[in-house]
């Protein structure tokens, strides 16, 4: 991230890692222009996603047949890589995160091609 980027908040959560078929514990970071995730295990998983690439952020409350999903967020992006959506589970202060991201996404202009 640019040195000028100011951290707006952070919270503990887990990220669904399809390659492991399990959750990876870490920290979700939010700044005015980025949402990032860094695993607690060094160099295991790291995500830097520009907010301009975020299409939607959705609450996930109940998934039939999967009791492990709680206080979750589903993030969809315009990124063309194989990872264009992310499931964050057990998000510490989910309502604050949703509120903050909604506020910030209201200020960003989606990338148009």
Short mmCIF file of C-alpha atoms in Angstrom, two decimals:
data_model
loop_
_atom_site.label_atom_id
_atom_site.label_comp_id
_atom_site.label_asym_id
_atom_site.label_seq_id
_atom_site.Cartn_x
_atom_site.Cartn_y
_atom_site.Cartn_z
CA UNK A 1 0.00 0.00 0.00
CA UNK A 2 1.12 3.59 -0.46
CA UNK A 3 2.74 5.06 2.66
CA UNK A 4 0.13 7.82 2.58
CA UNK A 5 -2.71 5.28 3.03
CA UNK A 6 -4.22 5.60 6.51
CA UNK A 7 -5.63 2.58 8.34
CA UNK A 8 -9.31 3.13 9.15
CA UNK A 9 -9.84 -0.04 11.16
CA UNK A 10 -9.03 -3.70 11.62
CA UNK A 11 -10.72 -6.78 13.07
CA UNK A 12 -10.01 -10.45 13.47
CA UNK A 13 -11.73 -12.88 11.12
CA UNK A 14 -11.16 -15.99 9.03
CA UNK A 15 -10.93 -16.21 5.25
CA UNK A 16 -12.22 -19.23 3.30
CA UNK A 17 -9.24 -20.65 1.41
CA UNK A 18 -10.55 -22.90 -1.40
CA UNK A 19 -7.12 -24.41 -2.03
CA UNK A 20 -7.06 -25.65 1.60
CA UNK A 21 -10.81 -26.26 1.85
CA UNK A 22 -10.68 -24.59 5.25
CA UNK A 23 -10.62 -21.19 6.92
CA UNK A 24 -7.43 -19.24 7.53
CA UNK A 25 -7.36 -17.06 10.64
CA UNK A 26 -6.11 -13.50 10.28
CA UNK A 27 -6.81 -9.78 10.38
CA UNK A 28 -9.05 -7.78 8.04
CA UNK A 29 -7.77 -4.23 7.45
CA UNK A 30 -9.78 -1.35 6.01
CA UNK A 31 -8.40 1.91 4.67
CA UNK A 32 -10.07 4.62 2.56
CA UNK A 33 -8.96 2.93 -0.68
CA UNK A 34 -8.26 -0.73 0.14
CA UNK A 35 -9.53 -3.77 2.00
CA UNK A 36 -6.77 -6.18 3.02
CA UNK A 37 -6.39 -9.51 4.80
CA UNK A 38 -3.25 -10.95 6.33
CA UNK A 39 -3.13 -14.43 7.84
CA UNK A 40 -1.82 -14.90 11.36
CA UNK A 41 0.63 -17.44 9.95
CA UNK A 42 3.29 -15.40 8.17
CA UNK A 43 3.18 -15.52 4.36
CA UNK A 44 0.29 -18.02 4.23
CA UNK A 45 -2.39 -15.71 2.76
CA UNK A 46 -2.29 -12.01 2.00
CA UNK A 47 -4.92 -10.05 0.05
CA UNK A 48 -4.82 -6.43 -1.07
CA UNK A 49 -8.00 -5.40 -2.88
CA UNK A 50 -8.61 -1.83 -4.08
CA UNK A 51 -12.08 -0.65 -3.05
CA UNK A 52 -12.66 0.55 -6.63
CA UNK A 53 -12.64 -3.16 -7.59
CA UNK A 54 -15.33 -4.12 -5.05
CA UNK A 55 -18.75 -4.75 -6.61
CA UNK A 56 -20.63 -5.75 -3.46
CA UNK A 57 -20.35 -6.59 0.21
CA UNK A 58 -23.05 -8.84 1.63
CA UNK A 59 -23.96 -10.20 5.05
CA UNK A 60 -24.05 -13.97 5.29
CA UNK A 61 -26.02 -15.15 8.29
CA UNK A 62 -27.37 -18.64 7.80
CA UNK A 63 -26.16 -21.21 5.33
CA UNK A 64 -28.29 -24.33 5.39
CA UNK A 65 -26.23 -27.33 6.39
CA UNK A 66 -23.18 -25.29 7.41
CA UNK A 67 -23.16 -24.27 11.07
CA UNK A 68 -19.55 -23.05 10.87
CA UNK A 69 -20.53 -19.88 8.98
CA UNK A 70 -21.35 -17.09 11.42
CA UNK A 71 -21.04 -13.31 11.30
CA UNK A 72 -19.77 -13.65 7.73
CA UNK A 73 -19.18 -11.23 4.85
CA UNK A 74 -19.13 -12.09 1.17
CA UNK A 75 -17.09 -9.70 -0.98
CA UNK A 76 -17.36 -9.71 -4.80
CA UNK A 77 -14.83 -7.88 -6.95
CA UNK A 78 -14.17 -7.04 -10.59
CA UNK A 79 -10.72 -8.64 -10.43
CA UNK A 80 -10.15 -11.00 -13.34
CA UNK A 81 -8.02 -13.48 -11.42
CA UNK A 82 -9.45 -16.78 -10.22
CA UNK A 83 -10.05 -15.11 -6.84
CA UNK A 84 -12.74 -12.55 -7.53
CA UNK A 85 -14.85 -13.28 -4.46
CA UNK A 86 -13.97 -13.74 -0.81
CA UNK A 87 -15.80 -15.18 2.18
CA UNK A 88 -14.76 -13.71 5.53
CA UNK A 89 -16.15 -15.62 8.51
CA UNK A 90 -16.48 -14.80 12.20
CA UNK A 91 -15.83 -11.10 11.50
CA UNK A 92 -15.20 -9.40 14.86
CA UNK A 93 -17.40 -6.30 14.54
CA UNK A 94 -19.27 -7.20 11.37
CA UNK A 95 -21.89 -4.47 11.54
CA UNK A 96 -19.22 -1.78 11.89
CA UNK A 97 -17.24 -3.29 8.99
CA UNK A 98 -20.32 -3.37 6.76
CA UNK A 99 -21.21 0.19 7.70
CA UNK A 100 -17.66 1.44 7.06
CA UNK A 101 -17.33 -0.39 3.74
CA UNK A 102 -20.74 0.83 2.58
CA UNK A 103 -19.74 4.39 3.43
CA UNK A 104 -16.42 4.04 1.60
CA UNK A 105 -17.91 2.28 -1.41
CA UNK A 106 -20.34 5.16 -1.76
CA UNK A 107 -17.32 7.40 -2.34
CA UNK A 108 -15.57 5.19 -4.88
CA UNK A 109 -16.22 4.94 -8.59
CA UNK A 110 -16.16 1.36 -9.94
CA UNK A 111 -13.59 0.62 -12.62
CA UNK A 112 -15.24 0.65 -16.04
CA UNK A 113 -13.81 -1.16 -19.06
#
